[in-house]
Short mmCIF file of C-alpha atoms in Angstrom, two decimals:
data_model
loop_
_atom_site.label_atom_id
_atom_site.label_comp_id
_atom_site.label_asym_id
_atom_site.label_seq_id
_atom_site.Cartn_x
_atom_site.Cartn_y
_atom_site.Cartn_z
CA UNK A 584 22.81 69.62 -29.24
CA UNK A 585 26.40 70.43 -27.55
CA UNK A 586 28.66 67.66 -27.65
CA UNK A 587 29.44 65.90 -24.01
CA UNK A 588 30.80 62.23 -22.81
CA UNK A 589 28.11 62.09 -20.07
CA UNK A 590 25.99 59.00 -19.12
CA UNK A 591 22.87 59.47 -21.07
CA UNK A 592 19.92 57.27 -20.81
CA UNK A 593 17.62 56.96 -23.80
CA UNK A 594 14.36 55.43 -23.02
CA UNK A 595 12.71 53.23 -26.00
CA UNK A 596 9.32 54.12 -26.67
CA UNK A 597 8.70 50.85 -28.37
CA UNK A 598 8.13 49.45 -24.40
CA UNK A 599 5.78 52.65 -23.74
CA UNK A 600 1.76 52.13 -23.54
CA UNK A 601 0.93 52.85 -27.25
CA UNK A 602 -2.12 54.31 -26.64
CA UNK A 603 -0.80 57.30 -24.38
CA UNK A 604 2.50 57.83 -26.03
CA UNK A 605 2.22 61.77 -25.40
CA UNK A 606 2.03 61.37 -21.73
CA UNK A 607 4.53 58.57 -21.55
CA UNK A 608 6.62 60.95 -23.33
CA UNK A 609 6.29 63.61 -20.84
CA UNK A 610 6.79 61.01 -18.03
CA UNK A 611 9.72 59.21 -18.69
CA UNK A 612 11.71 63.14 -19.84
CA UNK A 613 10.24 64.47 -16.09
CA UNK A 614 11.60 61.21 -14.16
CA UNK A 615 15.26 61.94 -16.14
CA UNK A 616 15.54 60.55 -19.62
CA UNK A 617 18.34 62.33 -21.14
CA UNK A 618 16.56 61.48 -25.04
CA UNK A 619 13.72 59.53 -26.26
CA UNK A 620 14.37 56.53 -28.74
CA UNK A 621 12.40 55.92 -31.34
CA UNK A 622 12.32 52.48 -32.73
CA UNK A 623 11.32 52.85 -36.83
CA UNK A 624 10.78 49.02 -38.27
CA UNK A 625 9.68 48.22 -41.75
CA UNK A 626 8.78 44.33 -40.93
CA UNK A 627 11.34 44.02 -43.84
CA UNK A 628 14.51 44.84 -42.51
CA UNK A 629 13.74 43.67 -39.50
CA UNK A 630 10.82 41.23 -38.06
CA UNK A 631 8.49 43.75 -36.60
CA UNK A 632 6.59 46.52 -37.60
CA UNK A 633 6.37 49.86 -36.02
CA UNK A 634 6.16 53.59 -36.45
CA UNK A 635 6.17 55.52 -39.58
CA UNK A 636 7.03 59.46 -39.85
CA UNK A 637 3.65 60.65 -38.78
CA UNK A 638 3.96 58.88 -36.00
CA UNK A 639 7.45 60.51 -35.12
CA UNK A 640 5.48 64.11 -35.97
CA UNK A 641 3.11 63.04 -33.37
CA UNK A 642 5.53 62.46 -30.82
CA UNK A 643 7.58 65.54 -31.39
CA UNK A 644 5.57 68.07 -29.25
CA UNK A 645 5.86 66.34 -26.40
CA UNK A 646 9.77 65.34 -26.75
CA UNK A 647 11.55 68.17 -24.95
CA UNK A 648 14.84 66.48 -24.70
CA UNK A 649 16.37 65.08 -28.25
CA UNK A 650 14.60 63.00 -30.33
CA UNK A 651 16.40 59.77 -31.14
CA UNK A 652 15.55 58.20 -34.58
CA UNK A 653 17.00 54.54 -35.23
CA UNK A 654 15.45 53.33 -39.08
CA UNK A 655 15.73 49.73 -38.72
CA UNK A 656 14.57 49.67 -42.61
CA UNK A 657 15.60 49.11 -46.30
CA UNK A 658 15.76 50.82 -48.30
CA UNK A 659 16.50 54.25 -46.15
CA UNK A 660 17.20 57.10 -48.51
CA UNK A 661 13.82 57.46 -49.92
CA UNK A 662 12.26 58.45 -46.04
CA UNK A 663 15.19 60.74 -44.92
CA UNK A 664 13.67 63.54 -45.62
CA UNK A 665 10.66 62.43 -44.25
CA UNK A 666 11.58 61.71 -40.92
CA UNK A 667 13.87 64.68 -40.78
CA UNK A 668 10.42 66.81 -41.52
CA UNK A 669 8.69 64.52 -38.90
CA UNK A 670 11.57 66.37 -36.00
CA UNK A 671 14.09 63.73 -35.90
CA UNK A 672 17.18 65.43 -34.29
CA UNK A 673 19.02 62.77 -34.75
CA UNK A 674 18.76 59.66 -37.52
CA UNK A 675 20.73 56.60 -37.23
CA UNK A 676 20.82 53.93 -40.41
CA UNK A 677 22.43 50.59 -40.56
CA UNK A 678 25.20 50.08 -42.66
CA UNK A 679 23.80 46.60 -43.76
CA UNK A 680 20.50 48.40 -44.90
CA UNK A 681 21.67 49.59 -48.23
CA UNK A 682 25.26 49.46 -50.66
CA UNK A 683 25.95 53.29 -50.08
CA UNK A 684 26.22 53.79 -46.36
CA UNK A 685 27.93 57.08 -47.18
CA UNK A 686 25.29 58.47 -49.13
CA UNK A 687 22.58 57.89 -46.90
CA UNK A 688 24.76 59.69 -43.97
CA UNK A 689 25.42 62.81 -46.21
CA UNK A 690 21.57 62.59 -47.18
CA UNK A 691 20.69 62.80 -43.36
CA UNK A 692 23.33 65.68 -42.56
CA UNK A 693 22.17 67.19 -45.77
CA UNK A 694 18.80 67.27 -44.09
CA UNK A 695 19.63 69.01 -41.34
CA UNK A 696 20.02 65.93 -38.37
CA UNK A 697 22.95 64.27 -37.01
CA UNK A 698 24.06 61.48 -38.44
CA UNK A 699 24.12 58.09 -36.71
CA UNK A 700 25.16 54.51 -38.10
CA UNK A 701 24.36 51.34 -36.82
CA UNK A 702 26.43 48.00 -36.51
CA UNK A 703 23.83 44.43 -36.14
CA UNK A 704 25.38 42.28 -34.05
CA UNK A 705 27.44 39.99 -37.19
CA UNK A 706 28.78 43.33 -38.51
CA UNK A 707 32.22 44.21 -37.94
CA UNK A 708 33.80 47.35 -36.70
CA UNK A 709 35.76 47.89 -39.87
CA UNK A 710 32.19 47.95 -41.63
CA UNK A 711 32.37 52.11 -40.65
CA UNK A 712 35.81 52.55 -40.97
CA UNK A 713 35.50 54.51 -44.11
CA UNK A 714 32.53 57.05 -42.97
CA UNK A 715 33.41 57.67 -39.00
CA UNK A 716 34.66 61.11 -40.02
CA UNK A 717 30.79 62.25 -40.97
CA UNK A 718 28.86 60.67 -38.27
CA UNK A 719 27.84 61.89 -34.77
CA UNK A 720 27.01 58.55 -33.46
CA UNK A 721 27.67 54.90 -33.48
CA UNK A 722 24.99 52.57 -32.14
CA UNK A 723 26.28 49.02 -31.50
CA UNK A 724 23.16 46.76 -31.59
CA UNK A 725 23.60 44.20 -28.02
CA UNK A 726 20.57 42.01 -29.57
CA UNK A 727 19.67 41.43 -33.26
CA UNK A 728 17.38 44.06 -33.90
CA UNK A 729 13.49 43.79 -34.45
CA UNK A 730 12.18 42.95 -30.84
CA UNK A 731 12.22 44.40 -27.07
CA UNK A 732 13.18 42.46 -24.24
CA UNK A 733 15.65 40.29 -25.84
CA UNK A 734 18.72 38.82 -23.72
CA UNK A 735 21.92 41.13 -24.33
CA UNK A 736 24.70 39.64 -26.72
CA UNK A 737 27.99 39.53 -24.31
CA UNK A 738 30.31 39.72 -27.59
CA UNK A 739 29.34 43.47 -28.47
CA UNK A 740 30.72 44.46 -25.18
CA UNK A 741 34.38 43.66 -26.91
CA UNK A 742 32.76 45.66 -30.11
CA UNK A 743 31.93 48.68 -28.33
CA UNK A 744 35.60 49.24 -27.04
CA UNK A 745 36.97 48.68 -30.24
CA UNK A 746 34.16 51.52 -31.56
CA UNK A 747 35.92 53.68 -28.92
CA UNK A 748 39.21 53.16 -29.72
CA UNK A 749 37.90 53.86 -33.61
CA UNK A 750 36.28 57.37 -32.82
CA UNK A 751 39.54 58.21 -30.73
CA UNK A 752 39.03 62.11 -29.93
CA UNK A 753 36.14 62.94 -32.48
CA UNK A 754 33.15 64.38 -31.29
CA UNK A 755 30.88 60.94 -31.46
CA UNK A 756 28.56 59.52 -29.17
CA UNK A 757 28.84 55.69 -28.92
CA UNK A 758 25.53 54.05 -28.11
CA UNK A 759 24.72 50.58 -27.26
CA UNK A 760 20.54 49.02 -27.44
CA UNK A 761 19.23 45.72 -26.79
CA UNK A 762 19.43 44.18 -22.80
CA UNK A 763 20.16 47.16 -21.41
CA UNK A 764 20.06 46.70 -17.39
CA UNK A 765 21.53 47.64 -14.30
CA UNK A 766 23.62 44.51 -14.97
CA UNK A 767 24.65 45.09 -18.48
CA UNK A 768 25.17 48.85 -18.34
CA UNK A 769 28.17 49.14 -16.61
CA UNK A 770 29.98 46.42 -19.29
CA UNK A 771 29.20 48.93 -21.65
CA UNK A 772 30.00 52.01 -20.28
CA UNK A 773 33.35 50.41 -19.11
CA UNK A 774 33.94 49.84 -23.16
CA UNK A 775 33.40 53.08 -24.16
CA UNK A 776 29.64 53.74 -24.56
CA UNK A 777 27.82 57.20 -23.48
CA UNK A 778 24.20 56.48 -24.80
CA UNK A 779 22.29 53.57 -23.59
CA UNK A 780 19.14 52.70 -25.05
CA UNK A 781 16.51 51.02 -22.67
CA UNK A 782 13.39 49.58 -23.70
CA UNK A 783 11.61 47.49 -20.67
CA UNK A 784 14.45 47.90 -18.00
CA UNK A 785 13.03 51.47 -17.96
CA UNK A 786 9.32 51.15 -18.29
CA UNK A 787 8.89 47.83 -16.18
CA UNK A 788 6.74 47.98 -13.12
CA UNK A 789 5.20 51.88 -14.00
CA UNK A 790 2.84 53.60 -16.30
CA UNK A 791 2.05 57.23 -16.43
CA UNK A 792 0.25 56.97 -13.40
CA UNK A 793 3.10 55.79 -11.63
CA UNK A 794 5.97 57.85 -13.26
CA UNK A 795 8.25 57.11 -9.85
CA UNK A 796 9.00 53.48 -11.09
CA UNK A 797 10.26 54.88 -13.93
CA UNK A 798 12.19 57.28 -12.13
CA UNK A 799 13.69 54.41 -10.25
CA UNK A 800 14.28 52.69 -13.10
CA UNK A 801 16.32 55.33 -15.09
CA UNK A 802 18.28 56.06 -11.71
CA UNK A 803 19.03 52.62 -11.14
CA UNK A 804 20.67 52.48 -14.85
CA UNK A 805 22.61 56.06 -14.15
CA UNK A 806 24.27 54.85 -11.39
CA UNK A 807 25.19 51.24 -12.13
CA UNK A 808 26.54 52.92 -15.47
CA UNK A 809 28.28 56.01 -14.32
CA UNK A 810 30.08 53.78 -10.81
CA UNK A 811 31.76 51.99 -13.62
CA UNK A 812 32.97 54.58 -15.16
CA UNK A 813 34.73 56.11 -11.55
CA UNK A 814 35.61 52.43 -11.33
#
């Protein structure tokens, strides 16, 4: 993965069909998904229960992009490793999932992924202060984490441009998920943000056997997002 500022839109799988993840994989990377998201829960951490790392080694043949790993669970050390076998490229943790936030981002760069670290809505910027020098991405949560299709948090907007003032000239991707819309986008990518996780914005209206609405979808995003950055 080269480093780069573009508008990249990262499709959740969570709002795929989950019994044809393979080919919703495939369609969703051929209509223009820059990476694939993929939404780990532990019904713990979070209120919802998802995918596990054979799961993610399941999906992996059919991601040709970069697969995008957010572990919405507690504790994360212990299933590093494991998800880094599975072919996470990248690995994001929350900083409110455990008391060494540093550790667990050495333990993922130690295993051979980039590093990401997440911020819940209530968190604070100056919760990541201390490690923003060994990550490769920040991932401001717009919703509290654990569901799709929840309304987007207007506050985080102000939290993403302080994220972008924070990773100054480093090499960092700043991504935003939850409510993710033509609508929203642009707020975002006016703050700062290059990633943008969508969920059912992108997958509304199509399935596999209509790929095109998903096409439209992920175009519809791209443009709303990258007009306000020439604006």
């Amino acid at each position: 993965m080269t480093f780069d500022r573009s508008i990249k839109i990262a499709p959740s799988i969570l709002s795929a069909d989950f019994a044809n993840f393979g080919a919703e994989i495939r369609a969703i990377e051929a209509q223009g998904a820059d990476w694939v998201h993929v939404d780990v829960m532990d019904g713990h951490f979070v209120p919802n229960l998802t995918f596990g790392p054979p799961a993610v080694a399941a999906f992996r043949p059919h991601v040709k992009t970069v697969m995008d790993v957010h572990l919405m669970i507690a504790p994360v050390d212990p299933y590093i490793e494991a998800f880094a076998r599975a072919g996470a490229d990248i690995i994001t943790a929350h900083v409110e999932a455990g008391p060494h936030i540093h550790r667990t981002l050495q333990a993922i760069r130690a295993a051979g992924c980039k590093a990401g670290v997440s911020l819940n809505p209530g968190t604070p910027v100056e919760a990541i202060e201390n490690v923003i020098d060994i990550v490769d991405l920040v991932l401001v949560m717009s919703v509290n984490p654990g569901f799709g299709g929840q309304s987007f948090i207007e506050s985080q907007v102000e939290k993403v441009a302080r994220v972008r003032q924070l990773v100054g000239d480093r090499p960092v991707h700043i991504e935003v998920d939850g409510g993710i819309t033509p609508v929203t986008a642009p707020k975002v990518v006016a703050a700062g943000a290059d990633v943008l996780v969508a969920g059912s914005a992108v997958f509304k209206g199509g399935s596999v056997d209509r790929p095109e609405i998903y096409g439209a979808n992920i175009r519809a995003i791209r443009e709303a997002a990258e007009a306000a950055r020439r604006g």
